XYZ file of N, CA, C and O in Angstrom:
480
model
N 28.946 28.759 -52.369
C 28.512 27.426 -52.760
C 27.211 27.576 -53.556
O 26.306 28.285 -53.155
N 27.124 26.873 -54.662
C 25.951 26.957 -55.540
C 24.935 25.858 -55.211
O 25.280 24.822 -54.659
N 23.703 26.111 -55.582
C 22.657 25.097 -55.514
C 22.624 24.408 -56.868
O 22.563 25.060 -57.911
N 22.692 23.094 -56.861
C 22.664 22.293 -58.082
C 21.570 21.236 -57.940
O 21.085 20.962 -56.847
N 21.209 20.635 -59.066
C 20.229 19.557 -59.074
C 20.865 18.319 -59.682
O 21.608 18.410 -60.665
N 20.580 17.182 -59.097
C 21.084 15.899 -59.583
C 19.888 15.018 -59.882
O 18.986 14.865 -59.047
N 19.878 14.417 -61.068
C 18.799 13.516 -61.469
C 19.282 12.080 -61.378
O 20.464 11.794 -61.472
N 18.313 11.177 -61.266
C 18.631 9.763 -61.277
C 17.378 8.928 -61.364
O 16.264 9.427 -61.151
N 17.558 7.669 -61.699
C 16.423 6.749 -61.776
C 16.918 5.314 -61.698
O 18.080 5.019 -61.992
N 15.991 4.453 -61.318
C 16.253 3.014 -61.299
C 14.948 2.303 -61.627
O 13.870 2.765 -61.224
N 15.054 1.220 -62.371
C 13.875 0.399 -62.654
C 13.880 -0.793 -61.711
O 14.882 -1.509 -61.610
N 12.778 -0.993 -61.020
C 12.649 -2.136 -60.121
C 12.237 -3.372 -60.904
O 11.529 -3.266 -61.912
N 12.667 -4.520 -60.431
C 12.276 -5.784 -61.059
C 10.875 -6.199 -60.639
O 10.173 -6.878 -61.383
N 10.478 -5.774 -59.421
C 9.167 -6.165 -58.885
C 8.741 -5.124 -57.856
O 9.559 -4.394 -57.319
N 7.465 -5.081 -57.587
C 6.915 -4.134 -56.633
C 6.829 -4.775 -55.251
O 5.776 -5.262 -54.833
N 7.948 -4.779 -54.557
C 8.034 -5.305 -53.197
C 8.823 -4.299 -52.358
O 9.837 -3.764 -52.815
N 8.382 -4.062 -51.133
C 8.990 -3.050 -50.284
C 10.490 -3.262 -50.078
O 11.271 -2.312 -50.178
N 10.907 -4.496 -49.797
C 12.330 -4.763 -49.578
C 13.150 -4.484 -50.828
O 14.257 -3.946 -50.755
N 12.607 -4.873 -51.973
C 13.301 -4.636 -53.239
C 13.391 -3.136 -53.530
O 14.441 -2.649 -53.968
N 12.306 -2.407 -53.267
C 12.340 -0.960 -53.474
C 13.389 -0.317 -52.580
O 14.180 0.513 -53.026
N 13.414 -0.706 -51.318
C 14.414 -0.152 -50.398
C 15.827 -0.414 -50.899
O 16.676 0.484 -50.910
N 16.083 -1.625 -51.332
C 17.412 -1.998 -51.829
C 17.803 -1.164 -53.054
O 18.909 -0.623 -53.127
N 16.897 -1.049 -54.011
C 17.206 -0.356 -55.260
C 17.297 1.161 -55.084
O 18.181 1.807 -55.659
N 16.407 1.740 -54.307
C 16.454 3.182 -54.070
C 17.686 3.528 -53.237
O 18.348 4.537 -53.491
N 18.036 2.683 -52.287
C 19.261 2.897 -51.509
C 20.487 2.862 -52.412
O 21.392 3.700 -52.276
N 20.523 1.927 -53.335
C 21.644 1.843 -54.281
C 21.708 3.100 -55.144
O 22.801 3.632 -55.411
N 20.558 3.590 -55.576
C 20.512 4.799 -56.393
C 21.019 6.006 -55.608
O 21.881 6.760 -56.089
N 20.511 6.198 -54.407
C 20.938 7.345 -53.600
C 22.419 7.267 -53.249
O 23.123 8.278 -53.292
N 22.885 6.086 -52.915
C 24.304 5.902 -52.602
C 25.162 6.257 -53.805
O 26.187 6.948 -53.674
N 24.758 5.823 -54.990
C 25.511 6.129 -56.217
C 25.500 7.629 -56.498
O 26.529 8.202 -56.885
N 24.357 8.291 -56.304
C 24.277 9.745 -56.513
C 25.261 10.458 -55.596
O 26.015 11.346 -56.021
N 25.267 10.071 -54.322
C 26.178 10.701 -53.368
C 27.638 10.419 -53.715
O 28.459 11.352 -53.773
N 27.972 9.165 -53.941
C 29.364 8.785 -54.209
C 29.895 9.413 -55.490
O 31.011 9.946 -55.512
N 29.134 9.346 -56.563
C 29.617 9.850 -57.860
C 29.761 11.367 -57.897
O 30.458 11.900 -58.751
N 29.105 12.031 -56.961
C 29.206 13.487 -56.902
C 30.014 13.975 -55.709
O 30.099 15.179 -55.464
N 30.619 13.048 -54.962
C 31.431 13.416 -53.809
C 30.641 14.142 -52.735
O 31.129 15.086 -52.125
N 29.411 13.673 -52.493
C 28.505 14.329 -51.552
C 28.323 13.531 -50.275
O 28.524 12.319 -50.264
N 27.899 14.243 -49.239
C 27.429 13.602 -48.017
C 25.998 14.076 -47.797
O 25.515 14.992 -48.471
N 25.342 13.512 -46.818
C 23.972 13.924 -46.505
C 23.909 15.401 -46.138
O 22.898 16.059 -46.378
N 24.976 15.960 -45.600
C 25.006 17.381 -45.245
C 24.932 18.292 -46.465
O 24.586 19.466 -46.338
N 25.264 17.778 -47.639
C 25.217 18.573 -48.869
C 23.820 18.603 -49.493
O 23.577 19.368 -50.431
N 22.937 17.767 -49.002
C 21.588 17.682 -49.560
C 20.699 18.802 -49.033
O 20.705 19.101 -47.838
N 19.930 19.398 -49.936
C 18.954 20.414 -49.567
C 17.566 19.785 -49.485
O 16.846 19.964 -48.511
N 17.198 19.042 -50.536
C 15.915 18.341 -50.562
C 15.965 17.290 -51.660
O 16.820 17.346 -52.544
N 15.050 16.331 -51.580
C 14.961 15.289 -52.608
C 13.497 15.064 -52.956
O 12.656 14.850 -52.081
N 13.219 15.099 -54.254
C 11.916 14.708 -54.806
C 12.047 13.295 -55.330
O 13.007 12.994 -56.055
N 11.124 12.445 -54.984
C 11.039 11.097 -55.530
C 9.753 10.996 -56.330
O 8.717 11.491 -55.886
N 9.817 10.338 -57.473
C 8.587 9.972 -58.163
C 8.639 8.483 -58.442
O 9.712 7.893 -58.574
N 7.467 7.898 -58.520
C 7.344 6.473 -58.832
C 6.255 6.311 -59.881
O 5.262 7.054 -59.876
N 6.453 5.369 -60.761
C 5.433 5.101 -61.764
C 4.185 4.546 -61.069
O 4.268 3.990 -59.970
N 3.007 4.694 -61.698
C 1.751 4.309 -61.049
C 1.627 2.825 -60.702
O 0.745 2.454 -59.931
N 2.523 1.990 -61.215
C 2.458 0.553 -60.924
C 3.224 0.175 -59.652
O 3.290 -0.997 -59.297
N 3.789 1.144 -58.946
C 4.515 0.872 -57.701
C 3.660 1.302 -56.509
O 3.280 2.475 -56.399
N 3.366 0.339 -55.632
C 2.473 0.571 -54.497
C 3.030 0.078 -53.165
O 2.416 0.306 -52.131
N 4.155 -0.622 -53.170
C 4.598 -1.344 -51.982
C 5.159 -0.463 -50.873
O 5.087 -0.843 -49.703
N 5.710 0.702 -51.211
C 6.303 1.555 -50.177
C 6.578 2.931 -50.766
O 6.511 3.124 -51.984
N 6.926 3.855 -49.893
C 7.358 5.177 -50.318
C 8.854 5.112 -50.627
O 9.630 4.639 -49.787
N 9.300 5.602 -51.774
C 10.738 5.613 -52.048
C 11.537 6.380 -50.989
O 12.665 6.003 -50.670
N 10.951 7.417 -50.417
C 11.655 8.205 -49.406
C 11.991 7.391 -48.159
O 12.931 7.720 -47.435
N 11.265 6.317 -47.917
C 11.551 5.470 -46.753
C 12.967 4.908 -46.823
O 13.637 4.764 -45.800
N 13.441 4.621 -48.033
C 14.809 4.110 -48.199
C 15.831 5.170 -47.790
O 16.854 4.846 -47.180
N 15.558 6.420 -48.105
C 16.476 7.505 -47.725
C 16.571 7.610 -46.213
O 17.660 7.776 -45.661
N 15.437 7.521 -45.547
C 15.440 7.600 -44.087
C 16.248 6.456 -43.480
O 16.999 6.645 -42.524
N 16.107 5.261 -44.055
C 16.853 4.108 -43.547
C 18.348 4.233 -43.818
O 19.153 3.633 -43.112
N 18.726 5.036 -44.827
C 20.145 5.311 -45.098
C 20.723 6.333 -44.128
O 21.911 6.588 -44.136
N 19.858 6.962 -43.337
C 20.321 7.968 -42.395
C 20.108 9.391 -42.871
O 20.580 10.337 -42.234
N 19.410 9.563 -43.973
C 19.076 10.906 -44.460
C 17.788 11.311 -43.745
O 16.691 11.090 -44.230
N 17.964 11.875 -42.543
C 16.813 12.089 -41.670
C 16.417 13.551 -41.493
O 15.299 13.833 -41.083
N 17.316 14.486 -41.783
C 16.988 15.896 -41.572
C 16.913 16.682 -42.879
O 17.069 17.893 -42.898
N 16.654 15.975 -43.980
C 16.522 16.568 -45.309
C 15.062 16.438 -45.732
O 14.480 15.360 -45.614
N 14.449 17.518 -46.214
C 13.069 17.408 -46.691
C 12.970 16.455 -47.884
O 13.740 16.559 -48.842
N 12.042 15.520 -47.802
C 11.805 14.535 -48.851
C 10.333 14.569 -49.219
O 9.483 14.797 -48.358
N 10.039 14.303 -50.482
C 8.647 14.210 -50.901
C 8.537 13.171 -52.006
O 9.456 12.994 -52.801
N 7.419 12.457 -52.012
C 7.147 11.450 -53.038
C 5.927 11.886 -53.849
O 4.993 12.460 -53.306
N 5.979 11.586 -55.133
C 4.855 11.883 -56.025
C 4.762 10.771 -57.059
O 5.683 9.963 -57.212
N 3.640 10.751 -57.756
C 3.437 9.734 -58.790
C 3.727 10.326 -60.159
O 3.318 11.449 -60.466
N 4.447 9.560 -60.974
C 4.708 9.945 -62.357
C 3.409 9.928 -63.152
O 2.451 9.237 -62.781
N 3.397 10.630 -64.256
C 2.258 10.563 -65.164
C 2.120 9.150 -65.705
O 3.119 8.453 -65.934
N 0.901 8.722 -65.921
C 0.611 7.385 -66.436
C 0.562 7.463 -67.967
O -0.493 7.589 -68.558
N 1.739 7.404 -68.578
C 1.864 7.549 -70.025
C 1.953 6.166 -70.670
O 2.784 5.346 -70.266
N 1.105 5.939 -71.657
C 1.114 4.656 -72.352
C 2.481 4.422 -72.990
O 3.030 5.304 -73.656
N 3.039 3.239 -72.760
C 4.329 2.872 -73.327
C 5.526 3.292 -72.497
O 6.663 2.993 -72.863
N 5.305 3.990 -71.382
C 6.417 4.404 -70.521
C 7.035 3.184 -69.842
O 6.380 2.164 -69.625
N 8.304 3.312 -69.477
C 9.001 2.233 -68.774
C 8.297 1.972 -67.441
O 8.036 2.904 -66.680
N 7.981 0.713 -67.138
C 7.296 0.400 -65.882
C 8.255 0.321 -64.689
O 9.468 0.188 -64.864
N 7.675 0.404 -63.485
C 8.375 0.184 -62.211
C 9.641 1.040 -62.057
O 10.697 0.550 -61.695
N 9.496 2.336 -62.298
C 10.646 3.242 -62.230
C 10.484 4.215 -61.068
O 9.426 4.805 -60.877
N 11.557 4.359 -60.302
C 11.658 5.389 -59.278
C 12.685 6.399 -59.772
O 13.785 6.034 -60.178
N 12.276 7.663 -59.754
C 13.163 8.748 -60.166
C 13.457 9.637 -58.962
O 12.632 9.750 -58.050
N 14.617 10.282 -58.984
C 14.968 11.243 -57.940
C 15.420 12.548 -58.586
O 15.996 12.549 -59.674
N 15.139 13.628 -57.896
C 15.662 14.947 -58.215
C 16.151 15.506 -56.894
O 15.344 15.858 -56.025
N 17.461 15.513 -56.728
C 18.058 15.975 -55.471
C 18.627 17.369 -55.672
O 19.363 17.618 -56.638
N 18.271 18.270 -54.773
C 18.854 19.607 -54.755
C 20.014 19.564 -53.767
O 19.849 19.082 -52.640
N 21.172 20.062 -54.221
C 22.393 19.944 -53.427
C 23.132 21.271 -53.374
O 22.905 22.157 -54.190
N 24.028 21.369 -52.416
C 25.002 22.460 -52.381
C 26.315 21.877 -52.886
O 26.773 20.845 -52.391
N 26.905 22.545 -53.876
C 28.138 22.030 -54.461
C 28.914 23.150 -55.142
O 28.319 24.079 -55.695
N 30.220 23.032 -55.112
C 31.082 23.959 -55.847
C 31.302 23.500 -57.286
O 31.916 24.219 -58.070
N 30.813 22.312 -57.613
C 31.003 21.792 -58.971
C 30.216 22.622 -59.982
O 29.080 23.023 -59.701
N 30.796 22.833 -61.165
C 30.004 23.445 -62.234
C 28.868 22.503 -62.632
O 28.979 21.277 -62.485
N 27.795 23.064 -63.131
C 26.630 22.261 -63.528
C 27.035 21.121 -64.464
O 26.524 20.013 -64.353
N 27.949 21.378 -65.369
C 28.366 20.374 -66.346
C 29.083 19.184 -65.705
O 29.179 18.121 -66.319
N 29.592 19.339 -64.495
C 30.323 18.259 -63.826
C 29.457 17.413 -62.894
O 29.952 16.476 -62.269
N 28.184 17.750 -62.781
C 27.286 16.958 -61.941
C 27.046 15.608 -62.615
O 26.748 15.537 -63.807
N 27.175 14.532 -61.846
C 26.969 13.174 -62.370
C 25.541 12.736 -62.088
O 25.164 12.519 -60.934
N 24.742 12.633 -63.141
C 23.377 12.129 -63.032
C 23.453 10.605 -63.131
O 24.222 10.066 -63.924
N 22.669 9.912 -62.326
C 22.839 8.470 -62.160
C 21.571 7.724 -62.570
O 20.522 7.885 -61.944
N 21.693 6.917 -63.591
C 20.591 6.081 -64.069
C 21.086 4.645 -64.027
O 21.955 4.268 -64.804
N 20.542 3.866 -63.107
C 21.022 2.503 -62.885
C 20.260 1.489 -63.728
O 19.045 1.613 -63.928
N 20.977 0.458 -64.178
C 20.357 -0.643 -64.905
C 19.606 -0.175 -66.130
O 20.052 0.707 -66.866
N 18.441 -0.749 -66.344
C 17.634 -0.459 -67.525
C 17.192 1.007 -67.581
O 16.899 1.533 -68.657
N 17.169 1.690 -66.428
C 16.748 3.084 -66.413
C 17.717 3.986 -67.177
O 17.363 5.113 -67.525
N 18.913 3.514 -67.472
C 19.859 4.308 -68.263
C 19.281 4.666 -69.623
O 19.632 5.689 -70.201
N 18.353 3.860 -70.111
C 17.723 4.134 -71.406
C 16.830 5.377 -71.357
O 16.509 5.946 -72.407
N 16.450 5.822 -70.165
C 15.578 6.988 -70.046
C 16.278 8.278 -70.429
O 15.651 9.190 -70.956
N 17.561 8.376 -70.121
C 18.311 9.606 -70.395
C 19.720 9.255 -70.852
O 20.690 9.527 -70.151
N 19.825 8.691 -72.019
C 21.146 8.338 -72.543
C 22.039 9.550 -72.699
O 23.261 9.427 -72.671
N 21.440 10.730 -72.819
C 22.220 11.950 -72.993
C 22.963 12.383 -71.736
O 23.993 13.042 -71.817
N 22.441 12.026 -70.539
C 23.110 12.464 -69.314
C 23.466 11.342 -68.359
O 24.123 11.578 -67.346
N 23.052 10.125 -68.657
C 23.328 9.006 -67.748
C 24.830 8.788 -67.653
O 25.544 8.816 -68.649
N 25.303 8.576 -66.428
C 26.734 8.332 -66.200
C 26.968 6.854 -66.009
O 26.300 6.208 -65.296
């Protein structure tokens, strides 16, 4: 079984903890479903959030989904002028037999504009 990486992102409409939980949960669920994964296939997940998000840790949504024994970490994105606001990104390391080219990277809603080359 190979180690692969899956990318994804979602743009939040507002900086509220409940909204972040809802949107990050939707993102993680889509990453798992589109790649035929379960929580057992996860090795670790990096979350980043743009500097305008303060209401909660994105990793809290993963814990509420039941992803409890996977290492998670949150970090802040660079504060680049003109960057898309209110974005949570994920980089999940997984175990998978899929070739790298078959990994489905998930960019929900407006965040699809961030990576039109790989967004599914």
